Amino acid sequence: MKYLPNILFFILLSAGIGFFTFQIKKIIRYVRMGRPTDRSDRPAERWKTMALVALGQGKMVRRPLAGIMHILIYAGFFIINLEILEIILDGLLGTHRLFAPLLGEVYDFLIGSFEFLALGVLVACGVFLVRRYGGRVPRLVRSGDLKGWPSLDATIILFTEIVLMTLFLTMNAADSLLQERGAEHYVRAGAFPVSSFLHSFLQGFGENTLIFLERFCWWAHIIGVLAFLNYLPYSKHFHIILAFPNTYFSNLEPKGKLRTDENVLKEVKLMLDPSAQPEPVESGSLPSFGAKDVTDLTWKQLLDAYSCTECGRCTSECPAHLTGKLLSPRKIIMSVRDRLEELGRLRDKHGPDYKDDKTLLGHYITPEELWACTTCNACVEACPVNIDPLSVIIDLRRSLVMESSAAPAALNMMFTNIENNGAPWQFSPADRALWTTES
Amino acid sequence: MTIKTVAELAAEGKSPEFLFWVGCAGSFDDKAKKVSRALARLLTEAGIEFAILGTEETCTGDPARRAGNEFLFQMMALQNIQVLNQYGIKKIVTACPHCFNTLRNEYPTLGGHYEVYHHSQLLNELLKQGRIRVKPDAFKGKKVTYHDPCYLGRANGEYEAPRSLIRQVFKEIEEMERHGRQALCCGAGGAQMFKESEKGRKEVNVERTEDVLRVAPDIVAVGCPFCKIMIGDGVKHFEKEDKIRVADLAEILQEALDSPSAV
């Protein structure tokens, strides 16, 4: 019976990590439903982009309040994870504060700084709750894009972080009080600059109650961490992991450069070169142009969708959205994820070639949204994790125009003009140099 | 003004240092044609050997591509590349950021490799080299702001050349709150220029012109023919055309020219 806690902990940890691995594999499978695109070039530049944008939070601080508060939570979670390692080892080995004798004063410093970070996380989560529920930040209001689940998701994330940090600090407070009272097993270790303020609430409790409280917080904290880890893949909070690969695989080309559609290029070359031989086409696999569904997007565009935390910085800078049009780049990305999850689950159930009667274009994203875009790149520039909503909009427009011939009439007119007179307006090509002689 | 075409030069066995890619707006739109003439004068002033394609120039395909017609874009691009390569064009200057972006970034994939300059970049270089001289007091007492074109700024990261150019003539630039990376679009890009806007509360160019009005400048400097049209219409919408002038960087520079041959 002596080893029961260790065994219990081992089972919990294995289940937590095992289920998380299972979910990660599922998401990798879904992302691979996308078309290939090569993002393996220029590794040095890629590491640098990741270091600046994800690790360094370079784009977050462009909005100072949200940026600094985010860094508090980010630093808190990142660094407190060092403590998780000790907690896991303690849990497996049945030790208490395993690293204390090894690190000496450094340990005191570390535990002390974790406490300040935990306090920082609490403060920032509080500020974020006020921003979300205060209704003063338009991109965070609980209507529009964020109606329903996305808002609930945000609330769950913030409350979980508050609960985890509270457990962590209460555990430390009980621990340090037990240390002061010389309780068995509770060796003097660590510095508790923040949690010691909780002592006044705990002084009245006896040793057994404090031990129970300390153990309860210890277990609840690590169970909470494992549960939160497994919540990530269902949540927009997944960005804490995917921000890194997503920025690594960023588009490194100038933002103005659009991807050349290779299927179109083959056709165009055939048209321009009468001697060219068409490649034999297998029946049932006619090339398609642009993107109608998530499987027509590249894997990077699908990774974008999983990396989005729905902060709405893109939408808050979109000229179409700012002037009341239907388009919201955030919603475009959210739709890609929703559709991918739907199709992914269906294919898990019915096999990898399964097709339902829905598509991203039409069922999730309407032409009105797509035609409101000015391709200004404000959304791409604003995204703190380098998501590219514009590329999705363009790919869907391509499908609308080239597969469905569904461009607005005015644009069809413009196409005709370009084809016939080499200009988007109806001017004669013979008049092209008249400007030189006018005054 | 007589400007030689590349074909004429080729007949003389010559090839220009720069091709001036005029673009459809620069060729046909009245506001943009003035910019083309200003740029041609400045290039002449600086002693740049340049020529135009004249009737051999066609749309780069940019608006077709942004509107989703990749077929038409590639057809136009491949045809243009054939013409440009046949004349051995190496360097291109254009006053249109859309042409600039397409020629610079999108033609290489299809076999067209050129050194492409937005006119603000080339003119700024010529100012630095002293090949163009300006009277520093040409716009004395006038307040100027600068509207970043999306396809020069965010799309290609060029925020500084136009500003450096403006500072040669104006003491300082009164920036709008949204500028540089965060500049608001004029509303014309992505083929919006050629269609009615989607249903909404207001037009994008009106929203942008409100940014302009908050600064209350005498001149809004622009670097794109479409921005010129859009902001110009916005200023008209607020009936401020007597107070606020929308002018391209080339027009501003031409008016400040310090040269005996200047008008």
mmCIF file of C-alpha atoms in Angstrom, chain A residues 9 14 27 51 65 87-88 166 169 173 179 252 254 263 273 287 297 303 305 323 349 370 394:
data_model
loop_
_atom_site.group_PDB
_atom_site.id
_atom_site.type_symbol
_atom_site.label_atom_id
_atom_site.label_comp_id
_atom_site.label_asym_id
_atom_site.label_seq_id
_atom_site.Cartn_x
_atom_site.Cartn_y
_atom_site.Cartn_z
ATOM 1 C CA PHE A 9 0.315 8.989 -10.201
ATOM 2 C CA SER A 14 0.534 7.834 -18.575
ATOM 3 C CA ILE A 27 -4.513 16.598 -35.680
ATOM 4 C CA ALA A 51 12.462 33.185 -32.279
ATOM 5 C CA LEU A 65 -1.528 46.473 -22.805
ATOM 6 C CA ILE A 87 6.309 17.674 -9.467
ATOM 7 C CA ILE A 88 6.277 14.738 -11.887
ATOM 8 C CA THR A 166 -4.354 29.465 -6.983
ATOM 9 C CA LEU A 169 0.197 29.174 -4.443
ATOM 10 C CA ALA A 173 1.606 28.370 1.471
ATOM 11 C CA GLN A 179 8.157 23.675 7.113
ATOM 12 C CA LEU A 252 8.938 34.062 -46.130
ATOM 13 C CA PRO A 254 6.929 39.179 -49.860
ATOM 14 C CA ASN A 263 -2.931 23.124 -62.183
ATOM 15 C CA ASP A 273 2.070 26.042 -76.870
ATOM 16 C CA PRO A 287 -7.414 18.821 -61.896
ATOM 17 C CA LEU A 297 -5.949 24.125 -49.201
ATOM 18 C CA LEU A 303 -2.035 24.410 -39.641
ATOM 19 C CA ALA A 305 -6.441 27.220 -38.652
ATOM 20 C CA THR A 323 -16.737 49.542 -42.790
ATOM 21 C CA LYS A 349 -15.312 7.028 -39.404
ATOM 22 C CA LEU A 370 -14.849 36.737 -50.152
ATOM 23 C CA ILE A 394 -7.697 34.081 -52.795
#
